[in-house]
mmCIF file of C-alpha atoms in Angstrom:
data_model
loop_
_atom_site.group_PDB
_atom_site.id
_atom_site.type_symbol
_atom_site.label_atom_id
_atom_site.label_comp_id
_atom_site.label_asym_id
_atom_site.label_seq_id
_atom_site.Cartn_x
_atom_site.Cartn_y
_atom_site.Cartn_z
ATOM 1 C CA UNK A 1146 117.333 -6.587 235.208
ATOM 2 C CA UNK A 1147 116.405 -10.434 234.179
ATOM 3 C CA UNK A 1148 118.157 -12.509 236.956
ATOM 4 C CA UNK A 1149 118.683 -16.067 236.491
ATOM 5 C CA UNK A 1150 118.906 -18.372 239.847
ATOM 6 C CA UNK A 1151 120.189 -21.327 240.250
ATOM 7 C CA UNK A 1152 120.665 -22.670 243.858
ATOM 8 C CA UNK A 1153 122.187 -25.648 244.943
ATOM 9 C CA UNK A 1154 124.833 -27.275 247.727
ATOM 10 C CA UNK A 1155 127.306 -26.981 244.825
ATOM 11 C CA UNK A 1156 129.868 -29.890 246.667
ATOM 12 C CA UNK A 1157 131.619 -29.222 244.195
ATOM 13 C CA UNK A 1158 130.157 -26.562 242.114
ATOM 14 C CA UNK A 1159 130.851 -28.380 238.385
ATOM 15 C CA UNK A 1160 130.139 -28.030 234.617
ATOM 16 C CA UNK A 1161 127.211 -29.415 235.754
ATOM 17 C CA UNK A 1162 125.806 -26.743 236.974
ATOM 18 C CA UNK A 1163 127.943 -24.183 234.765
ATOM 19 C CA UNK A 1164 127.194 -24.725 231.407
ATOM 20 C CA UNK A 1165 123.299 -25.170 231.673
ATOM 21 C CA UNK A 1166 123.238 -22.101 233.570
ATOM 22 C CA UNK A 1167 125.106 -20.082 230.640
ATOM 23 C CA UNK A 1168 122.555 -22.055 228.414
ATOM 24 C CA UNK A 1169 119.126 -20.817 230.268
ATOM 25 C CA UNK A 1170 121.010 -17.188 230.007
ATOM 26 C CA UNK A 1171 121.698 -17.088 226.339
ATOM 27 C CA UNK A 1172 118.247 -18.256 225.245
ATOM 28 C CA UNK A 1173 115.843 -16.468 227.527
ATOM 29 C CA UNK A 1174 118.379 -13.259 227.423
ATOM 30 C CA UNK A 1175 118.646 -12.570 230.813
ATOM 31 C CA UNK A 1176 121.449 -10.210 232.133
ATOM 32 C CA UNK A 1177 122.857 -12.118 234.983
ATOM 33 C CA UNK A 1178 123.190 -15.680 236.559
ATOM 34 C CA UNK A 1179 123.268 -15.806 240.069
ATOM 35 C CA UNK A 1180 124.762 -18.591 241.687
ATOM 36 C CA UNK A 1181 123.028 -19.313 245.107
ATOM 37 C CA UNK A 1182 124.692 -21.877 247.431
ATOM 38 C CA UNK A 1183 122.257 -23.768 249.666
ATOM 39 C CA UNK A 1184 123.729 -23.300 253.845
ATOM 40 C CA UNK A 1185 120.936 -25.603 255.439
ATOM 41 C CA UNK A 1186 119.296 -27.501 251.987
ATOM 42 C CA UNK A 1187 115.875 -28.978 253.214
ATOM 43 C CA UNK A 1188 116.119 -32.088 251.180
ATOM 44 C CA UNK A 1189 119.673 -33.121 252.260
ATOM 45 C CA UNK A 1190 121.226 -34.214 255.569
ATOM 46 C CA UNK A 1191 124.398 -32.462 255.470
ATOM 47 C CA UNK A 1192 127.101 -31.869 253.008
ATOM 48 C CA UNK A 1193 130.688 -32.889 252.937
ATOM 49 C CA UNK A 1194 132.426 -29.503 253.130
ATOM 50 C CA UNK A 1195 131.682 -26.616 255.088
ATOM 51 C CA UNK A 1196 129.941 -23.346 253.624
ATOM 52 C CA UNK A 1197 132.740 -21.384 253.488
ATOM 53 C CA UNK A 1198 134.100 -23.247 251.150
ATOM 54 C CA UNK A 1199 131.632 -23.822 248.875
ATOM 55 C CA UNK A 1200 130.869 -20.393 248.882
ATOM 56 C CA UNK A 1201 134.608 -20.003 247.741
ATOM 57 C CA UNK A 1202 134.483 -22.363 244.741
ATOM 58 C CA UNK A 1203 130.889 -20.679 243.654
ATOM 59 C CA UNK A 1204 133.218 -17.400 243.738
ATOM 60 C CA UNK A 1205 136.384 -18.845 242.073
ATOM 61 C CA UNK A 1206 133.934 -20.028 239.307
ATOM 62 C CA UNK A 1207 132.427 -16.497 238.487
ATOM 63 C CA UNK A 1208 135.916 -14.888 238.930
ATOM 64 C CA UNK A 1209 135.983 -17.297 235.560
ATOM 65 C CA UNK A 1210 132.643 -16.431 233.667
ATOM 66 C CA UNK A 1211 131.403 -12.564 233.430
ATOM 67 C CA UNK A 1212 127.525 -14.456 233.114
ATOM 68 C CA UNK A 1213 127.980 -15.529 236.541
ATOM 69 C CA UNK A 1214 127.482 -13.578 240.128
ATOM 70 C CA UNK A 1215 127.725 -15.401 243.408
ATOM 71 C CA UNK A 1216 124.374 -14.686 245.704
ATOM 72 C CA UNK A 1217 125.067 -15.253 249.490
ATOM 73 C CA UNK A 1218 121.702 -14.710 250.520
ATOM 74 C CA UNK A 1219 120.752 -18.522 251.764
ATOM 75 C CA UNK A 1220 124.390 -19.846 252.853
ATOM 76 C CA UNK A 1221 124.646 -16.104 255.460
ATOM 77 C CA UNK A 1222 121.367 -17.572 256.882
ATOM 78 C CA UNK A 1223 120.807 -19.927 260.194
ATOM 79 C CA UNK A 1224 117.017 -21.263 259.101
ATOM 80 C CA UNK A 1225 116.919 -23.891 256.128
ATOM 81 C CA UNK A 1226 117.101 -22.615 252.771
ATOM 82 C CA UNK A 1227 113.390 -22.750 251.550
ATOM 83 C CA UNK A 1228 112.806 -21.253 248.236
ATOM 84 C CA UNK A 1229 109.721 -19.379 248.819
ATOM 85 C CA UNK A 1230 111.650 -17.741 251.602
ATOM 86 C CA UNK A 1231 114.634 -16.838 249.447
ATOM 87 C CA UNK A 1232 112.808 -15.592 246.962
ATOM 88 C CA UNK A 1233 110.471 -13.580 248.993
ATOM 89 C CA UNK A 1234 113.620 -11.745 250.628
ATOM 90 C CA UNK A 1235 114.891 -11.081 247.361
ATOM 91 C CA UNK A 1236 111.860 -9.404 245.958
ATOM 92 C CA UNK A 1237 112.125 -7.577 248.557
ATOM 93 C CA UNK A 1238 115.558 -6.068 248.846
ATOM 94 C CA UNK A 1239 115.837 -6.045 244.555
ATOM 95 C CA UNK A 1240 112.271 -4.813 243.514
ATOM 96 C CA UNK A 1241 113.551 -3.703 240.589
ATOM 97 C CA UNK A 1242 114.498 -7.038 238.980
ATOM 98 C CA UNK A 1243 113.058 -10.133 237.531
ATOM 99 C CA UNK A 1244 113.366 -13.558 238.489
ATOM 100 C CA UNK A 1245 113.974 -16.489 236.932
ATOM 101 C CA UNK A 1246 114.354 -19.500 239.388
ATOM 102 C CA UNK A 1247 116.240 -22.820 237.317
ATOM 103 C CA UNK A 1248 115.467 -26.121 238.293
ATOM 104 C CA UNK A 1249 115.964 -29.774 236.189
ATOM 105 C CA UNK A 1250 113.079 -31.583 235.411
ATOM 106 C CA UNK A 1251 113.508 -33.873 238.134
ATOM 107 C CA UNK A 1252 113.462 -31.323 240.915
ATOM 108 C CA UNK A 1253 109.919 -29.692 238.825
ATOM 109 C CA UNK A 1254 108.350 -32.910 239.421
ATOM 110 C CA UNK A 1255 109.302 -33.108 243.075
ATOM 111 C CA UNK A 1256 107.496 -29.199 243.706
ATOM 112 C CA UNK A 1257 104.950 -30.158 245.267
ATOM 113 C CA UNK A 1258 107.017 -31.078 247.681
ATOM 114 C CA UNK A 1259 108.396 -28.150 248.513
ATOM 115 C CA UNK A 1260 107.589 -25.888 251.545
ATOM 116 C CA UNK A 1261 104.337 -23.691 250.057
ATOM 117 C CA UNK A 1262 105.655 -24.035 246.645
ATOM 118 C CA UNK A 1263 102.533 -22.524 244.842
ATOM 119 C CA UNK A 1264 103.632 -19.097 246.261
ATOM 120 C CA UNK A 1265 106.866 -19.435 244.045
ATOM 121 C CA UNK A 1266 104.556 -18.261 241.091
ATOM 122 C CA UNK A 1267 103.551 -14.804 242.590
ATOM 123 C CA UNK A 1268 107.363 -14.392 242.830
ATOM 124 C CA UNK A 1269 109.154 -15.017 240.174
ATOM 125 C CA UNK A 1270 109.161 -17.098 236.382
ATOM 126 C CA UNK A 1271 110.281 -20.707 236.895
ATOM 127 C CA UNK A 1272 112.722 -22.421 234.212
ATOM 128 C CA UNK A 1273 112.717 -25.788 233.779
ATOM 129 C CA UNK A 1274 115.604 -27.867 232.298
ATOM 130 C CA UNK A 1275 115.875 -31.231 230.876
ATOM 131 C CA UNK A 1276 118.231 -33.870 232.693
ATOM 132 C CA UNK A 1277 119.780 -36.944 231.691
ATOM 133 C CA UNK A 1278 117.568 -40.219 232.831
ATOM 134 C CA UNK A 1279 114.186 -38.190 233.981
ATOM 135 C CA UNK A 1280 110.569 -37.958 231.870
ATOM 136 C CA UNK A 1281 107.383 -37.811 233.243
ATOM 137 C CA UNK A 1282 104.327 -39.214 232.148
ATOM 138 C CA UNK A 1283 101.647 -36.372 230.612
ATOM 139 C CA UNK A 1284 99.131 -37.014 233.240
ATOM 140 C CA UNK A 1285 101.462 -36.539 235.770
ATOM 141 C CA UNK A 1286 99.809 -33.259 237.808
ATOM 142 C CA UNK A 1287 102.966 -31.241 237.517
ATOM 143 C CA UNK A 1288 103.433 -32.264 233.842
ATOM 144 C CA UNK A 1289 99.454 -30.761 233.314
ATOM 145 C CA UNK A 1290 100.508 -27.574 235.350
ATOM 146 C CA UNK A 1291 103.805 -27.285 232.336
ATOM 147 C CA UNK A 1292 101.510 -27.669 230.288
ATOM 148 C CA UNK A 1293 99.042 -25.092 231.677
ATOM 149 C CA UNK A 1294 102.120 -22.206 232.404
ATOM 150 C CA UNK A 1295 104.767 -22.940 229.745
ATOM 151 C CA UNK A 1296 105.869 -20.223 227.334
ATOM 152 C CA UNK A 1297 108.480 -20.683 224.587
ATOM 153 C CA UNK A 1298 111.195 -19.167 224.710
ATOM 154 C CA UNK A 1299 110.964 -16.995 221.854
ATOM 155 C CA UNK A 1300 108.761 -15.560 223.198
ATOM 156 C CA UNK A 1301 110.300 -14.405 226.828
ATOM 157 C CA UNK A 1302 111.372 -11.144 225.341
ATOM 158 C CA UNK A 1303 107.356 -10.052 224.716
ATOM 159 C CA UNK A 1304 105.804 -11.379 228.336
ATOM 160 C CA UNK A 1305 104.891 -8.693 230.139
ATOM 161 C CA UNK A 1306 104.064 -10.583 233.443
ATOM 162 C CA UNK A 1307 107.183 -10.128 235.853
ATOM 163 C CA UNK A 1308 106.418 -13.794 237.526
ATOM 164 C CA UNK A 1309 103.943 -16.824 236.990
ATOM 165 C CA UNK A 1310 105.669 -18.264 233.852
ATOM 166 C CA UNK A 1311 106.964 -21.629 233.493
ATOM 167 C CA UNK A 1312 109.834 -21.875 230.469
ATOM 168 C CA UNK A 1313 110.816 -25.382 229.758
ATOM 169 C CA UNK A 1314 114.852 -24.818 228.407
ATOM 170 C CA UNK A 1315 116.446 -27.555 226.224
ATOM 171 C CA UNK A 1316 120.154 -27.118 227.368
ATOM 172 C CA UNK A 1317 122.859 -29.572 226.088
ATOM 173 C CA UNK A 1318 122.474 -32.592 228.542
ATOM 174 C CA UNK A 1319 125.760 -32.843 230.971
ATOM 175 C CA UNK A 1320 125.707 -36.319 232.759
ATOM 176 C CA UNK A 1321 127.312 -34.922 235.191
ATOM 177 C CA UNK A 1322 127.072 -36.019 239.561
ATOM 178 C CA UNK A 1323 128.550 -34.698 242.011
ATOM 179 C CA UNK A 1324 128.298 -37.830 244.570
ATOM 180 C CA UNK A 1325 130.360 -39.227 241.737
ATOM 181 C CA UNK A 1326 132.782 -35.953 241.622
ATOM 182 C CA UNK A 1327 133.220 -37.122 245.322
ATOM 183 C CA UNK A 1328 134.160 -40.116 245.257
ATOM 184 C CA UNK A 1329 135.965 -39.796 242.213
ATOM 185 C CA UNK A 1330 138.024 -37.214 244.305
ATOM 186 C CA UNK A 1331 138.357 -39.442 247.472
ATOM 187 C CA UNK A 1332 139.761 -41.895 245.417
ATOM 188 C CA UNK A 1333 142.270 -39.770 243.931
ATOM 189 C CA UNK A 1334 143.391 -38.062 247.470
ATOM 190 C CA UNK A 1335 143.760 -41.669 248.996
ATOM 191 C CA UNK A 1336 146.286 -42.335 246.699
ATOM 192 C CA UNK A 1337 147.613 -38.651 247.712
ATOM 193 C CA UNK A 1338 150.515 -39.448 250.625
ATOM 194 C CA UNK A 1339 151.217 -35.924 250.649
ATOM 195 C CA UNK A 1340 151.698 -32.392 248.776
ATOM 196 C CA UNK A 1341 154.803 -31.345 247.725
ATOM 197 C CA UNK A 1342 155.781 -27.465 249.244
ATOM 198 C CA UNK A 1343 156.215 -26.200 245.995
ATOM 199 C CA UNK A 1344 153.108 -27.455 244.580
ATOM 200 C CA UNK A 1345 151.010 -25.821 247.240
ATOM 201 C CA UNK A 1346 152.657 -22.769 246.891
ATOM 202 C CA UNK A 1347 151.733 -22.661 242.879
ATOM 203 C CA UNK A 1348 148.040 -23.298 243.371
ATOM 204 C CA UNK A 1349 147.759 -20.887 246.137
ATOM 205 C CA UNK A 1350 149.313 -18.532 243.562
ATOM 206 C CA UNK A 1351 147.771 -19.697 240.366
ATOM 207 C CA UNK A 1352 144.641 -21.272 238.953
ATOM 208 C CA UNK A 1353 146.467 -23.061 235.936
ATOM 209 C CA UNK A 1354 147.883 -26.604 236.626
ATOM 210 C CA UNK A 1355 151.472 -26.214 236.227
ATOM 211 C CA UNK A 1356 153.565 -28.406 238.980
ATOM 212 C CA UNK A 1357 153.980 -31.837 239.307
ATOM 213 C CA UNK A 1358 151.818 -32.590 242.248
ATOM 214 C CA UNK A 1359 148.859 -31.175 240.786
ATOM 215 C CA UNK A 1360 149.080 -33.418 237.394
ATOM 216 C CA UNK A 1361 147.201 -36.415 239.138
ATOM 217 C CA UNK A 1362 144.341 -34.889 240.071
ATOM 218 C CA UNK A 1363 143.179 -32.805 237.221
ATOM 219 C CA UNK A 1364 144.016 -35.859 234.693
ATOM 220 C CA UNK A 1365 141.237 -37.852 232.765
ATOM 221 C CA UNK A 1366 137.644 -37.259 233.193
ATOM 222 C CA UNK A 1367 137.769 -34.727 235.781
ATOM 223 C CA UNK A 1368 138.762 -32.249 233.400
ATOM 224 C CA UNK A 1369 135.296 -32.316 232.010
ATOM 225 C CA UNK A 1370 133.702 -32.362 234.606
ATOM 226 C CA UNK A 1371 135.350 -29.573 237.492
ATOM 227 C CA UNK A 1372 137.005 -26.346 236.209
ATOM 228 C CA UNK A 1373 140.769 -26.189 237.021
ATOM 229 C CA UNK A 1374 140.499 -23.673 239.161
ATOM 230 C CA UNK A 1375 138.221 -25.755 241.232
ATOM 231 C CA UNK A 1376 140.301 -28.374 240.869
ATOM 232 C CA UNK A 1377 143.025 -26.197 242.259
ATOM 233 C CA UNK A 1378 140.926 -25.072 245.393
ATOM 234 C CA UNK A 1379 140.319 -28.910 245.988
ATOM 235 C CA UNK A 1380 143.790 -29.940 245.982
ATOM 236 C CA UNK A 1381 144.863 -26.724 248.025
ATOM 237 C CA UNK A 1382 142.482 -27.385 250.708
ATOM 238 C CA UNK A 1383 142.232 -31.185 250.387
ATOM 239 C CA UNK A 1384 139.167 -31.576 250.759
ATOM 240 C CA UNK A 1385 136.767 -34.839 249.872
ATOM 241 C CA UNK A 1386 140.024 -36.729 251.336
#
C-alpha cells in the first residue's frame, strides 16, 4: 500500500491539516493517510494539551473521513519524535508499504535541520506542499536539491523506486494557525462562566451542535477552521481555557 504521513502536534488537529492531506491523497493516489501526532516534537517546547487528547481529536477526525487512519507510533513513545527514527521503525514493522512523508514548504526548507535528515531519502518519498506566506529563492540549497529529486505528479503512478522522490503538491492554500485556533478558543472559554448539564450531556452523546451552550463556540470563523466534532471534544473537555 501507498501511505501518506503527515505528523504534527495537531493542538488542535484543524482543516488545516485535513484538507491538504485529502489533497496529497487524491493526486498522488495513495491508499491511506495516516495521521501521526508528535508526543515529544523536537522543534517545540511543549504543547498546551496533553497527548491523550490530541490523540483523541486525531481519532474523532478519522472516525469523520474514510482517507484518514490515526498512527500512534511517535505519541506511545518516551524519546523525541525524530523523523528518521519514525520512519525507520515503520519500515520496519510495515515492509510491505510505501511511504510518503508530507511536509509544507516551510518545514522542506528547514530539513537540514533536522536530526540526520539525508537518511529520510533511503526511507521513504517526501511530498512537499505549498503554504500561505513562504517561497524560497532558487539558489537556496534545498530549493537546488527540489530541483534535483522532484517528480510530477503524473507521473507517481510509473516510479518504480519505493523511496528517494521528492513530489512538490499544489493543494488549495488554507491560511489556517493553530496558535491562532488557541487563542481564538481562550477567548471564547473566558467568556464561558460555565456549561450547562444538559449541554454536556449532548456533546458527550453527539458530534452535531444542537444545544444552546454549544452555539457560542462553534459560531463564525471557527467553523472553517475546526470540524464540529472537534469543536465538540473542545467544549466537552474545556480545554485551551
Amino acid at each position: 500500500m501507498k501511505i501518506g504521513i503527515l505528523g504534527g502536534t495537531f493542538d488542535p488537529i484543524h482543516y488545516g491539516h485535513i484538507k491538504p492531506a485529502i489533497e496529497v491523497k487524491q493526486q498522488l493516489n495513495l491508499d491511506k493517510i495516516w495521521l501521526m501526532p508528535n508526543h515529544i516534537p523536537p522543534h517545540k517546547q511543549t504543547t498546551k494539551v496533553s497527548s491523550e487528547q490530541r490523540l483523541a481529536m486525531a481519532e474523532l477526525v478519522c472516525q469523520q473521513y474514510d482517507e484518514l487512519e490515526v498512527c500512534d507510533i511517535e505519541i506511545n513513545r518516551d524519546s523525541p519524535s525524530y523523523t528518521v527514527t519514525t520512519l525507520e521503525l515503520l519500515t520496519q514493522r510495515y515492509p510491505q508499504h510505501q511511504f510518503y512523508f508530507i511536509m509544507g514548504t516551510d518545514s522542506f526548507i528547514q530539513l537540514a535541520s533536522w536530526y540526520q535528515w539525508q537518511q529520510l531519502f533511503a526511507l521513504c518519498h517526501l511530498v512537499v506542499c505549498r503554504r500561505p506566506g513562504w517561497s524560497a529563492s532558487h539558489d537556496h540549497p534545498m530549493m537546488q536539491l527540489l530541483k534535483q529529486k522532484q517528480v510530477d505528479c503524473q507521473q507517481a503512478e510509473s516510479i518504480e523506486a519505493k523511496v528517494g522522490n521528492i513530489f512538490p503538491v499544489e493543494v488549495t492554500l488554507q491560511d489556517i494557525s493553530s496558535t491562532e485556533i488557541r487563542a481564538q478558543l481562550t477567548q471564547l472559554m473566558a467568556n464561558e462562566t460555565h456549561l450547562p448539564t444538559q449541554s454536556t450531556k449532548l456533546l458527550a452523546q453527539s458530534t452535531h451542535f444542537s444545544a444552546d451552550g454549544s452555539l457560542k463556540l462553534a459560531k463564525g470563523s471557527l467553523n472553517k477552521k475546526l470540524p464540529a466534532c472537534i469543536q465538540a471534544y473542545i467544549l466537552q473537555h474545556q480545554l485551551y481555557r
